[in-house]
XYZ file of C-alpha atoms in Angstrom:
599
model
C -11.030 26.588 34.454
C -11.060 22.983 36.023
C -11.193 19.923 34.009
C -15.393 19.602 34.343
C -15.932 23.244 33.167
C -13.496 22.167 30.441
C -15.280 19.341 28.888
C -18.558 21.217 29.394
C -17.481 23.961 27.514
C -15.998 21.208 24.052
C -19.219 19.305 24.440
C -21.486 22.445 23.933
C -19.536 24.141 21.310
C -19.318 20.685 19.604
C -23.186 20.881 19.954
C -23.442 24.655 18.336
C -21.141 23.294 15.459
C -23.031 20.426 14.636
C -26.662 21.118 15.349
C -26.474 17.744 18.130
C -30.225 19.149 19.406
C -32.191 16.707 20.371
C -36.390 18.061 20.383
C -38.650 16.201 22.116
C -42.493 17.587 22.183
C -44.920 17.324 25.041
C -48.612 17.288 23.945
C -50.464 20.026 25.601
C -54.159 18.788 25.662
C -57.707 20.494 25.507
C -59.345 18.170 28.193
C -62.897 19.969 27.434
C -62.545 19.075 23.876
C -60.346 15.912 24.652
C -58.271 16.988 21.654
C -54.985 18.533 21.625
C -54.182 22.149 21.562
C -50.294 21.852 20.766
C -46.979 20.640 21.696
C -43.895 22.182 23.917
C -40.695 21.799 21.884
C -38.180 20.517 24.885
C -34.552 20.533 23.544
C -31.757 17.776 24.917
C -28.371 17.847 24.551
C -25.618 15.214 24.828
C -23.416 13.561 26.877
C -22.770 15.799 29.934
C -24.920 18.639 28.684
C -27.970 15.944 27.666
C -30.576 17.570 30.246
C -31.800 20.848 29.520
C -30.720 22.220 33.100
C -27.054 21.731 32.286
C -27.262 22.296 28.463
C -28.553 25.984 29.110
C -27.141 26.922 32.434
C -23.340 26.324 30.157
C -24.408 28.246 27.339
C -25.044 30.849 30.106
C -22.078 30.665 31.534
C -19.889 30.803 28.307
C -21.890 33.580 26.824
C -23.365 31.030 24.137
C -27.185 31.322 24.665
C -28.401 32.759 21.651
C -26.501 30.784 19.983
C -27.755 27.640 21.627
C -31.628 28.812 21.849
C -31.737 30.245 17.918
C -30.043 26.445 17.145
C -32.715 24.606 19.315
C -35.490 26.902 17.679
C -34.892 25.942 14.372
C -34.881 22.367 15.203
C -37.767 22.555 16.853
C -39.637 24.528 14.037
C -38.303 21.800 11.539
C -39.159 18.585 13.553
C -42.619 20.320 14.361
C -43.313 20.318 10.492
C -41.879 17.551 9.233
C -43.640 15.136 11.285
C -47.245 17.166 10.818
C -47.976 17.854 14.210
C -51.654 19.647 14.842
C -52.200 22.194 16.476
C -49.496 24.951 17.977
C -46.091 24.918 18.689
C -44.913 26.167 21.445
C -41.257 27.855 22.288
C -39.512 28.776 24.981
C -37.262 31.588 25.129
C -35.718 33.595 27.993
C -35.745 37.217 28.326
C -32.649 37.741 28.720
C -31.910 36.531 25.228
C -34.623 38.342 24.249
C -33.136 41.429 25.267
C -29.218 40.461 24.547
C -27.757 43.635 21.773
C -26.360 40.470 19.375
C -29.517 38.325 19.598
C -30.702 38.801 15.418
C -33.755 39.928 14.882
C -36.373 38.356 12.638
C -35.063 35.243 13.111
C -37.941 33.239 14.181
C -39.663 35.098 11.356
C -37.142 33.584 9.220
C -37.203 30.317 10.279
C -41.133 29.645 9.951
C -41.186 31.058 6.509
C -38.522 28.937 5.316
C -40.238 25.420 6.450
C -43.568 26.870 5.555
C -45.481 27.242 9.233
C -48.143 30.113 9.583
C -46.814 32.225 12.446
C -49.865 32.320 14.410
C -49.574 28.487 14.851
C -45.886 29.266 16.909
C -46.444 30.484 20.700
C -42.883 31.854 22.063
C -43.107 31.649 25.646
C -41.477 33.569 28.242
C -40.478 32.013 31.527
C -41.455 34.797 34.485
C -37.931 32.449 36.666
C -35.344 35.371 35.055
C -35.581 38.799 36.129
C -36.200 41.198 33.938
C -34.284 44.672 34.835
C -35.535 46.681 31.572
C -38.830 45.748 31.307
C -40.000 48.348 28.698
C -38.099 46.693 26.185
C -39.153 43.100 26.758
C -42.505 44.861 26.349
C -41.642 46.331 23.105
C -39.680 43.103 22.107
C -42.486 41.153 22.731
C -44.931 43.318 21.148
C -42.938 42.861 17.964
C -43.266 38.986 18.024
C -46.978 39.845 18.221
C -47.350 42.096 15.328
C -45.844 39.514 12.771
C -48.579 37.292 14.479
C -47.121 35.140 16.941
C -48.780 34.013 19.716
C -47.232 34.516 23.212
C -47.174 33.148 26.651
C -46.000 33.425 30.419
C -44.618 30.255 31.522
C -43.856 29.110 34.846
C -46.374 32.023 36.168
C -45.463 32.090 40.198
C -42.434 30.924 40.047
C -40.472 34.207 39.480
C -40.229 37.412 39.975
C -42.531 39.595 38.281
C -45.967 38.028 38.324
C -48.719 39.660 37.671
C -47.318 42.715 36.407
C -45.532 40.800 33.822
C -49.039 39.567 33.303
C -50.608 43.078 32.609
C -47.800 44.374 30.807
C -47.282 42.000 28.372
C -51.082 40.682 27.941
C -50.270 37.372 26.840
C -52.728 35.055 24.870
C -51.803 31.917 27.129
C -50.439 31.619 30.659
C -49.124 28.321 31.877
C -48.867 27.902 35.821
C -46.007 26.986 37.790
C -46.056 23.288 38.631
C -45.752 23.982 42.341
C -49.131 25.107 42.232
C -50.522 22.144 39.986
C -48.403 19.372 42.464
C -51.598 17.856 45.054
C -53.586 21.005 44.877
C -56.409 19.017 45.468
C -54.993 18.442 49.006
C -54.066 22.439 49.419
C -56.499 24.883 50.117
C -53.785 27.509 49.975
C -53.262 26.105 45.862
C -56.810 25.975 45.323
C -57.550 29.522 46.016
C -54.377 30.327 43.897
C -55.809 28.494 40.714
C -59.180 30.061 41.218
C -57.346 34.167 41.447
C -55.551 32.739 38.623
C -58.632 31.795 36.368
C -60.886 34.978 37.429
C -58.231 37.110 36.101
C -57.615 35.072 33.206
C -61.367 35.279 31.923
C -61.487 39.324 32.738
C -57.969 39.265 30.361
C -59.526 36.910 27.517
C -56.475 34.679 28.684
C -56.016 30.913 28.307
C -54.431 28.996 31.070
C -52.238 25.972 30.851
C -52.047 23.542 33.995
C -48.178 21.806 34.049
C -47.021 19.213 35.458
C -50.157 17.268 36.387
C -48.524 14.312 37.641
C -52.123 13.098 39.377
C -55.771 12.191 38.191
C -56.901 13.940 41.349
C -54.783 16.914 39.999
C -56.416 17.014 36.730
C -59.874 16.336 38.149
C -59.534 19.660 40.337
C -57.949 21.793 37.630
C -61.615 20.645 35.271
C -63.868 21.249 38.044
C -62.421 24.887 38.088
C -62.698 25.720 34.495
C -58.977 24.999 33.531
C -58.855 22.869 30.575
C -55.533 23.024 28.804
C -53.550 20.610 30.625
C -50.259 19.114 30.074
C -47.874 16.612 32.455
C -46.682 13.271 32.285
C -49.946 11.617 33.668
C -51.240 12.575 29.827
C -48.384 11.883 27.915
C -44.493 12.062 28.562
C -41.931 14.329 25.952
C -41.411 12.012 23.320
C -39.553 12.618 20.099
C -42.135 11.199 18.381
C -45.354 12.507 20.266
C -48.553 10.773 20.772
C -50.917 12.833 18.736
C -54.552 11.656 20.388
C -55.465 9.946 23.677
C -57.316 6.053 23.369
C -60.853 6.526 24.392
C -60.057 4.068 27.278
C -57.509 6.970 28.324
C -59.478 9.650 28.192
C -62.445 7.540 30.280
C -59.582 6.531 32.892
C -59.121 9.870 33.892
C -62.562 10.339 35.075
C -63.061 13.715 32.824
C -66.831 14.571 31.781
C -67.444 13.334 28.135
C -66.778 15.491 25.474
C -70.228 16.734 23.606
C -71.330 14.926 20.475
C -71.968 17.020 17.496
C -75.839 15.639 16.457
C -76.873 16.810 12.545
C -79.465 19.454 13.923
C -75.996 21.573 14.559
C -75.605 23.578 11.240
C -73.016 24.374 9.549
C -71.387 27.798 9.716
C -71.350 28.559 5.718
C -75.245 29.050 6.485
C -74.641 32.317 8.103
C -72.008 33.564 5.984
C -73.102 36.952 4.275
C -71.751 37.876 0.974
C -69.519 41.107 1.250
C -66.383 42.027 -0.906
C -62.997 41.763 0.532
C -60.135 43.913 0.267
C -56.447 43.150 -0.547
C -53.886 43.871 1.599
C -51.849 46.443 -0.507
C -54.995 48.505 0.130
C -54.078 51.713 1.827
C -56.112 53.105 4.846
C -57.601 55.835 3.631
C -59.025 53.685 0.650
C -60.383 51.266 3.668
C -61.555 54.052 5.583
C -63.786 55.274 2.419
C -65.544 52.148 2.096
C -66.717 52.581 5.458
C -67.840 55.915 5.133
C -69.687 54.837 1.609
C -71.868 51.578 3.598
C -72.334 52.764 7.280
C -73.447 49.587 8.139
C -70.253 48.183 7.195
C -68.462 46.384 10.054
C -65.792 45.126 9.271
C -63.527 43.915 6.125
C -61.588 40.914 5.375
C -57.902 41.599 4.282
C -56.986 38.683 1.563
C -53.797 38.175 -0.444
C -53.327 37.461 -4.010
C -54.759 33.840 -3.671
C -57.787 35.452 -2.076
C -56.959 33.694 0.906
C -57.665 35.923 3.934
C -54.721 36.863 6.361
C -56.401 39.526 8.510
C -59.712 41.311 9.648
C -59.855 45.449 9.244
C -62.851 46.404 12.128
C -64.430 50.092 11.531
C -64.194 51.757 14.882
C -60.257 50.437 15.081
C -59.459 52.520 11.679
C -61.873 55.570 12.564
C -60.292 55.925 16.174
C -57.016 56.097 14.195
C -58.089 58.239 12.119
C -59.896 60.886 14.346
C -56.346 60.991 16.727
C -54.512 63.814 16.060
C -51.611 63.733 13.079
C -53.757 60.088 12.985
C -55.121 60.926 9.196
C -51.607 61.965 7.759
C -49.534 58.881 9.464
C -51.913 56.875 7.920
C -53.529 57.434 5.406
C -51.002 55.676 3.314
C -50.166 52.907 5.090
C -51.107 49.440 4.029
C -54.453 47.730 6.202
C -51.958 45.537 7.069
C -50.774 48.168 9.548
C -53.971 48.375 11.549
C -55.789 45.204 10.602
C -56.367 42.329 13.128
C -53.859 40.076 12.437
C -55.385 36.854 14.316
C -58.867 36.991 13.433
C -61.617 33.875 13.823
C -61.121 32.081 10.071
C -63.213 28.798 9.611
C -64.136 26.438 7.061
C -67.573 26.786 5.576
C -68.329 23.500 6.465
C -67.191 23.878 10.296
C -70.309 22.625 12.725
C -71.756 25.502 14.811
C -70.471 24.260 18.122
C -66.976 23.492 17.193
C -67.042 27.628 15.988
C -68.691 27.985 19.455
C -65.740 26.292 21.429
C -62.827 28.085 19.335
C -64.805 31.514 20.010
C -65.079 30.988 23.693
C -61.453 30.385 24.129
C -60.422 32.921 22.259
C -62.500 35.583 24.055
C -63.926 37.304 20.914
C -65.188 40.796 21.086
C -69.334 39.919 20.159
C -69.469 42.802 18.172
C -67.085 41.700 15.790
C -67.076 38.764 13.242
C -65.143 35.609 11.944
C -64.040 34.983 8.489
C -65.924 32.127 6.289
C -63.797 29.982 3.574
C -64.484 27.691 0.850
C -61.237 25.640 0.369
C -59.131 28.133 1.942
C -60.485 30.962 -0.107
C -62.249 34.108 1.192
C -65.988 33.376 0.895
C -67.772 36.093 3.548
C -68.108 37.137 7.259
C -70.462 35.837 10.059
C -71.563 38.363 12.859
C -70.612 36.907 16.224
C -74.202 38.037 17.470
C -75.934 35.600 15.100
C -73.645 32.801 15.916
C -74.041 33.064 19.224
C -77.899 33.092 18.828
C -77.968 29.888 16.955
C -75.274 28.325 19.420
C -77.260 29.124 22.212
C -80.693 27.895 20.831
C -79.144 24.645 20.096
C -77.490 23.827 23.324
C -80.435 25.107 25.511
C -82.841 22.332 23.207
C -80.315 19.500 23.530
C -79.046 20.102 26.874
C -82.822 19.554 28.295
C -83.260 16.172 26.835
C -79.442 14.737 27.594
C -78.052 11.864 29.553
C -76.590 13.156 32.238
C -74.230 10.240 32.444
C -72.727 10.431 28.786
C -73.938 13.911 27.535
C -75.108 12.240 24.397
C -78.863 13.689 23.399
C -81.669 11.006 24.705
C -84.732 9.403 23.716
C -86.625 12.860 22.430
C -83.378 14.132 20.286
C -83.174 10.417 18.812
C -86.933 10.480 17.920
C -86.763 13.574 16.421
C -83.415 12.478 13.866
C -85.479 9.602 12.676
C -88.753 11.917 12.474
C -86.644 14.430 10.721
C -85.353 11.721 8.327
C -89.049 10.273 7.803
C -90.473 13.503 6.695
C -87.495 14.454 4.438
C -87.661 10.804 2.856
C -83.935 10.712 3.754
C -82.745 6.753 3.444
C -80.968 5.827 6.576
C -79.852 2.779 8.215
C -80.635 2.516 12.663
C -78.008 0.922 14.882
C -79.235 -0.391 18.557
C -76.239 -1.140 20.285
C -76.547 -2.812 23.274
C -73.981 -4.218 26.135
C -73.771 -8.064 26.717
C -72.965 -9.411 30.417
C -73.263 -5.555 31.536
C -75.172 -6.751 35.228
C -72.247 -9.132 36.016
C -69.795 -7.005 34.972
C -71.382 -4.011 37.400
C -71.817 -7.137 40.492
C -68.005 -7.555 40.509
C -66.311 -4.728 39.921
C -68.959 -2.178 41.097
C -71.092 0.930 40.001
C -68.131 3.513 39.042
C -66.550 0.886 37.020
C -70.048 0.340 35.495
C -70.265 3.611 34.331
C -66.691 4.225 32.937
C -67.676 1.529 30.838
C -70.953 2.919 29.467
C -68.573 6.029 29.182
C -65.840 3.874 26.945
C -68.801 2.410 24.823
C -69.992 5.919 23.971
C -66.860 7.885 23.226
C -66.196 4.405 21.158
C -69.035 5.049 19.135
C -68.817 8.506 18.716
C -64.930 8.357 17.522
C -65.902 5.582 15.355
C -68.784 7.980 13.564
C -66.421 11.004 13.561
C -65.740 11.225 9.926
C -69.418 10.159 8.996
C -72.884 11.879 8.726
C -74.150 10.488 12.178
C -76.535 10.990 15.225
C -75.793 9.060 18.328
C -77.999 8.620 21.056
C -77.963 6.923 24.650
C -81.127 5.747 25.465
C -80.053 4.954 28.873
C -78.480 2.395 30.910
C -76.043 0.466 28.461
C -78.493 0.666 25.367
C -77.160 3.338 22.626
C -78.881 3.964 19.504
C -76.794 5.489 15.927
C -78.111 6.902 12.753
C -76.231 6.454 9.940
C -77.047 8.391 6.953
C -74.007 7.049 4.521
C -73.676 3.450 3.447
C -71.000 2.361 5.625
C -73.166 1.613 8.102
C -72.158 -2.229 8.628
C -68.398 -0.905 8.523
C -68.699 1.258 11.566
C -70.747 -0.985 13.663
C -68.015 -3.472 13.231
C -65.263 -1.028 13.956
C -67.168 -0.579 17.479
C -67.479 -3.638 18.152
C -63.550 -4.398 17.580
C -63.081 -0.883 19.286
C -64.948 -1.589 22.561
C -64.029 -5.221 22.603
C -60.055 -3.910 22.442
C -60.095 -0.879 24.844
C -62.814 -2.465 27.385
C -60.102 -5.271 28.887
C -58.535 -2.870 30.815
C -60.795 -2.824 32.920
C -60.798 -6.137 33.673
C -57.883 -8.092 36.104
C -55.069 -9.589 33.716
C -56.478 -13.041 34.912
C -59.800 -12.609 33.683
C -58.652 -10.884 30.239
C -55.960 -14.493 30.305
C -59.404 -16.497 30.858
C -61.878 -14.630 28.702
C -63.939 -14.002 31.330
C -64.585 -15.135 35.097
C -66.984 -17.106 37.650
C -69.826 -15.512 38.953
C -73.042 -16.478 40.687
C -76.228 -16.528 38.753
C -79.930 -15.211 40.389
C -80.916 -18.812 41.041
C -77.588 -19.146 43.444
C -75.473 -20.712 40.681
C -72.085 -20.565 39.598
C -71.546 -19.881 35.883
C -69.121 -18.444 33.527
C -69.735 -15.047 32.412
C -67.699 -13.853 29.263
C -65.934 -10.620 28.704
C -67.926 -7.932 27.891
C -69.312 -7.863 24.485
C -71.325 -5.923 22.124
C -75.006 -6.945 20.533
C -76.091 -4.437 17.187
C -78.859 -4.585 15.240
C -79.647 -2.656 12.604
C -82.307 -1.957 10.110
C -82.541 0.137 7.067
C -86.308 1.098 7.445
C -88.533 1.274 4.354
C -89.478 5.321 4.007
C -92.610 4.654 2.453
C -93.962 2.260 5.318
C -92.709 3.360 7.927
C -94.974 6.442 9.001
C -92.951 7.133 12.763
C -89.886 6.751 15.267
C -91.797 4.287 17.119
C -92.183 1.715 14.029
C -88.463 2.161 13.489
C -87.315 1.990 16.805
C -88.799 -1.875 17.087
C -87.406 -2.663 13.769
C -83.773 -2.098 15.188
C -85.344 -3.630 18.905
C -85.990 -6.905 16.559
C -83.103 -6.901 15.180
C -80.887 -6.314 18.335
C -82.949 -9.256 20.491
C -81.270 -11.331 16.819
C -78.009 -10.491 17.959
C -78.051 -10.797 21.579
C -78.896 -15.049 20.775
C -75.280 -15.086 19.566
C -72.626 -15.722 22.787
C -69.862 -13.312 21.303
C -70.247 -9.352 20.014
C -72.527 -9.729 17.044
C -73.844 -7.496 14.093
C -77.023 -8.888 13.055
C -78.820 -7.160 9.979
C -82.107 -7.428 9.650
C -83.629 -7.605 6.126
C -87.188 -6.617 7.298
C -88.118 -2.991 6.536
C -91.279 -2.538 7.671
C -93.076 -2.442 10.973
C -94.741 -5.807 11.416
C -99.073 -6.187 11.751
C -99.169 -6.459 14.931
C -96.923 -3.124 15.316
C -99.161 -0.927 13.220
C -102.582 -2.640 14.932
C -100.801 -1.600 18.442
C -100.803 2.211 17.515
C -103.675 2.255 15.563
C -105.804 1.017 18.932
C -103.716 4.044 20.902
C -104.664 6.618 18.214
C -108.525 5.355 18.821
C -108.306 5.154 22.258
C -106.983 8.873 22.461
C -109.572 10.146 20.100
């Protein structure tokens, strides 16, 4: 052994002793959502061994790699908790340690258990670069992982040697493509017709694809136009050990993605279509299942719960009387726990989760429509919602909103905002009205042109609609740069303030560093004249209209219309509230002369 292969070999058994894994975690982001889906655990070494490359190929080479992979799992599985990171984690491991005699087994099972993360929140993936000589029993190996209700993946898919057949075989929840195919497909026909195959086959498998490696905003502006929307790559965010968990809005509008939908208040919530029905516990044996089905016919489906009534699983009807009807089906069985045959990664949702955030989770996850998702009240069991009915409600919601949106920001227009005050007028529901409105917005669009114009009006509304996340809220774009908010809490004043100190933040980057240094730049007025024109600011006004005087949208509206022309006197951003609450005479005369005219 030469002196390299030497010090190699002391620095990674030094590693195995010690636990010297380092785990950084790449965000893997829902662009459709802007959110993020999870994080890849990446594991470093030290010294000599620091990059994974080297770090692997010696544990290879010495007959170490379980060893090393089990070591980097755990630290992964550890870091992942300990600094709360949303949504999944996912893990790489090779098949060929999958398959290795002396790899243990339950490990991972172990491991999540003992720092207290649900399994189904842990992806192992499977890189398709190793061959694979026994593939039947990476099939059953991975089929294993699945029933104590992992998730798995294909990663790296077209880079190896198996492809597609691994593909079929192993039916994998996510694939993640090969960055080969990701690098300037938007310049490759050949790449293009690749990620379209890819994502035909992927919605006839109820399979999510990752994009990796997206080094380019033309790359990631492709991959959306095709339907691909879990992307991950250093042009989002770079392997960090301490991850960023959520994209600025600025980000998110430099990237030139379509905005993310707002939720408005006519989108219920789900606990309204959650029907009462009993659940069963999961030392319940088949055949006890399989006789409440037979006693209801119309009985679906049944939610599996554990002693805290929490639910862990989803028992569907034809699933247990296929079983049952097989031959030798009744008496293998019969006494088996539901656990056995019970969907172990069912749909489970608050009750107080808004129809089209159900709709987006149940479209990703390819749901049968015959079946149904599991309602809780603060993590308890609390009843089932068909898929058919959701769907129906989902569907009559977006076809209403979708006819009156702006096309620009996706945010419902003028009818859906005169309808939330309407609604709020009839119900005698107090509520305050925000116009929001852009100052030095025609300037701004002279100098540095139309598509900067609109990435702007694209900041200001994903600005406002982060800033009313947490809060009962409509929000509405009017058009051009005019936005309009409902609040229906008190902290109305709060959150206009927090978008104006938003906007005013995230908005200088689109201005030069030498306008930003001289709070604004020279421009020539419509008379010919040169004149200074400030930064971009914000003008709000907003009203909290009197419910029993103000009979429509229309008086409202120019209450807030007052109130904003108040605001825009002042030079800088400006919150102006108005103490008037009802329409003004000359208001009220205006639309009593239409009414007469009409008649």
């Amino acid at each position: 052994m030469n002196e390299a292969a030497e010090l190699e070999k002391q620095v990674l058994e030094n590693i195995l002793k010690h636990g010297t894994v380092n785990t950084l975690f790449q965000p893997i982001y829902d662009i459709s959502k802007q959110d993020i889906l999870g994080f890849e655990a990446l594991s470093r070494g030290v010294d000599c061994l620091e990059m994974p490359d080297q770090l692997f190929a010696a544990a290879g080479i010495h007959n170490k790699l379980s060893e090393l992979e089990l070591l980097c799992r755990e630290k992964a599985i550890e870091r992942f908790v300990s600094l709360q990171l949303p949504g999944k984690l996912f893990l790489n491991v090779s098949p060929s340690t999958l398959l290795d005699p002396s790899h243990p087994r339950g490990e991972t099972r172990h491991l999540v258990q003992k720092h207290g993360l649900a399994a189904n929140r842990v992806v192992i993936e499977v890189t398709e670069q190793d061959k694979v000589d026994d593939g039947f029993l990476l099939l059953k190996t991975i089929e294993h992982y699945r029933r104590l209700g992992f998730n798995i993946a294909i990663d790296d898919l077209g880079a190896g040697y198996s492809g597609l057949k691994q593909w079929s075989e192993l039916c994998p929840e996510y694939v993640k493509v090969d960055r080969y195919f990701i690098d300037y497909c938007d310049q490759s026909i050949v790449k293009r017709e690749f990620l379209k195959s890819i994502i035909e086959l992927a919605k006839a498998t109820g399979t999510s694809v990752i994009a990796e490696g997206i080094e380019r905003v033309e790359e990631l502006s492709l991959l959306e136009k095709l339907g691909i929307v879990n992307a991950q790559g250093y042009l989002l965010a770079y392997p960090q050990s301490e991850p960023t968990i959520e994209l600025e809005a600025s980000q998110w509008s430099a990237l030139n993605l379509t905005p993310k939908m707002n939720t408005t208040e006519q989108s219920i919530a789900i606990g309204w279509l959650a029907m009462t029905q009993s659940a069963i516990h999961q030392c319940t044996q088949c055949k006890d299942a399989h006789k409440s089905f037979e006693s209801d016919k119309k009985l679906m489906s049944l939610a599996v719960v554990n002693d805290n009534r929490e639910p862990i699983g989803l028992l569907h009807r034809d699933q247990l009387t296929e079983v049952f009807a097989a031959p030798y089906g009744h008496a293998l069985y019969a006494k088996k726990s539901v656990m056995e045959l019970m969907d172990k990664q069912p749909l489970i949702v608050d009750e107080n989760a808004q129809l089209d955030q159900v709709s987006q989770q149940i479209t990703e996850q390819e749901f049968d429509i015959r079946r149904h998702i599991i309602i809780t009240r603060d993590g308890c069991y609390l009843g089932l919602a068909p898929l058919r009915d959701i769907l129906k409600h989902i569907t009559e919601e977006k076809i209403r909103h979708a006819q009156h949106a702006n096309p620009l920001t996706m945010l419902p227009g003028n009818v859906a905002i005169n309808e939330a005050i309407e609604t709020r007028l009839r119900k005698q529901s107090d509520f305050s009205l925000a116009y929001i409105d852009l100052n030095h917005f025609k300037q701004f669009n002279d100098l540095y042109g139309y598509a900067s114009g609109d990435s702007v009006i694209k900041l200001l509304a994903d600005v406002t609609v982060n800033a009313c996340e947490q809060s009962p809220c409509f929000v509405g774009h009017i058009g051009g740069d005019d936005f309009m908010v409902v609040f229906d809490a008190d902290d109305a004043e709060q959150l206009c303030h927090q978008i104006i100190n938003d906007f005013e933040q995230q908005s200088k980057a689109f201005f030069t560093p030498e306008h930003v240094k001289s709070g604004g730049y020279w421009a020539t007025n419509r008379e010919g004249q040169k004149q200074f024109v400030p930064l971009l600011t914000l003008s709000i006004g907003l009203v909290r209209p009197d419910l029993d005087n103000c009979k429509n949208s229309h008086q409202v509206a120019a209450l807030a219309t007052d109130a904003k022309k108040e605001a825009k006197r002042y030079r800088n951003s400006y919150l102006f509230v108005c103490n008037r609450r009802r329409p003004s005479v000359s208001v009220v005369k205006i639309e009593k002369d239409q009414a007469e005219c009409s008649a």
